[in-house]
CSV table of C-alpha atoms in Angstrom, one decimal:
chain,number,residue,atom,x,y,z
R,187,MET,CA,0.2,0.0,-0.2
R,188,LYS,CA,1.6,3.0,-1.0
R,189,TYR,CA,-1.0,5.7,-0.7
R,190,PRO,CA,-2.5,6.0,3.0
R,191,VAL,CA,-6.3,6.7,3.2
R,192,ASP,CA,-6.7,10.6,3.3
R,193,THR,CA,-4.1,11.2,1.2
R,194,LEU,CA,-4.9,13.9,-1.7
R,195,VAL,CA,-4.6,13.6,-5.7
R,196,LEU,CA,-5.5,16.0,-8.4
R,197,ILE,CA,-6.8,15.0,-11.3
R,198,ASN,CA,-8.2,17.5,-13.6
R,199,ASN,CA,-8.2,20.7,-11.3
R,200,ARG,CA,-9.9,18.5,-8.6
R,201,GLU,CA,-9.1,17.0,-5.1
R,202,TRP,CA,-9.6,13.5,-5.0
R,203,ARG,CA,-9.4,11.7,-1.3
R,204,VAL,CA,-8.1,8.4,-0.8
R,205,ALA,CA,-11.3,7.0,0.9
R,206,GLU,CA,-10.0,3.4,0.8
R,207,TYR,CA,-7.7,0.5,-0.7
R,208,ARG,CA,-7.9,-3.2,-0.6
R,209,MET,CA,-6.0,-6.1,-2.4
R,210,GLY,CA,-7.7,-6.3,-5.4
R,211,ARG,CA,-6.9,-9.0,-8.2
R,212,GLY,CA,-4.6,-11.3,-6.2
R,213,ARG,CA,-1.5,-8.8,-5.9
R,214,GLU,CA,-2.3,-5.3,-6.7
R,215,TRP,CA,-3.9,-2.5,-4.4
R,216,VAL,CA,-6.6,-1.0,-5.7
R,217,TYR,CA,-7.8,2.4,-4.5
R,218,THR,CA,-10.9,4.4,-3.8
R,219,LEU,CA,-11.1,8.0,-4.5
R,220,ALA,CA,-14.0,10.6,-3.6
R,221,ASN,CA,-14.7,13.9,-4.6
R,222,GLU,CA,-17.4,15.5,-2.6
R,223,ARG,CA,-19.5,17.8,-4.8
R,224,THR,CA,-21.0,21.1,-3.6
R,225,ASP,CA,-24.3,19.4,-2.9
R,226,GLY,CA,-22.7,16.8,-0.2
R,227,SER,CA,-22.8,13.7,-2.5
R,228,TYR,CA,-19.3,12.4,-3.7
R,229,ASP,CA,-18.3,11.2,-7.2
R,230,THR,CA,-15.8,7.8,-6.9
R,231,MET,CA,-13.4,6.0,-8.9
R,232,ARG,CA,-11.6,3.2,-8.4
R,233,LEU,CA,-7.9,3.2,-9.9
R,234,ASN,CA,-4.8,0.9,-9.2
R,235,GLU,CA,-1.3,1.9,-7.9
R,236,LEU,CA,-0.2,2.2,-11.3
R,237,ALA,CA,-2.5,4.4,-12.5
R,238,ILE,CA,-2.3,6.8,-9.6
R,239,GLY,CA,1.3,6.8,-10.2
R,240,LYS,CA,1.0,8.1,-13.7
R,241,ILE,CA,-1.2,10.5,-13.1
R,242,LEU,CA,1.1,12.4,-10.1
R,243,VAL,CA,3.9,12.1,-13.1
R,244,GLU,CA,1.7,13.7,-15.6
R,245,GLU,CA,-0.4,15.7,-13.4
R,246,PRO,CA,1.3,19.0,-11.5
R,247,GLN,CA,0.2,18.4,-7.8
R,248,GLY,CA,0.7,22.1,-7.1
R,249,ASP,CA,1.8,22.8,-3.4
R,250,LEU,CA,0.1,19.4,-2.2
R,251,SER,CA,2.4,16.5,-1.3
R,252,PHE,CA,0.9,13.2,-2.5
R,253,THR,CA,2.9,11.3,0.0
R,254,ALA,CA,1.4,13.3,3.2
R,255,PRO,CA,-2.4,12.4,4.4
R,256,ALA,CA,-5.0,15.2,4.3
R,257,GLU,CA,-4.7,16.1,8.2
R,258,SER,CA,-1.1,17.0,8.2
R,259,PHE,CA,-2.3,20.1,6.3
R,260,ALA,CA,-4.7,21.6,8.8
C-alpha cells in the first residue's frame, strides 16, 4: 500500500481523496478515490497503484504532497 487513506490527489483541477484501499486481483492495490460535490454527494472512482502513479507524474500536484495525509495540512 503506497497511498494511505486521506491522501489528496489532484486530477483535472479537482481534489480526490483516497477513501479506501484493498487488495484486488490477487496482488495489486486498488484505491477508491472520492470527490465531494457542492450538494454533499460524492463522485468516486477506483484506480490501481500504477494508474495513480502515472497521474501523479503527468498531472502537476501544486503545493500538496501526495505522500502526506490530508490531516497534516490542517
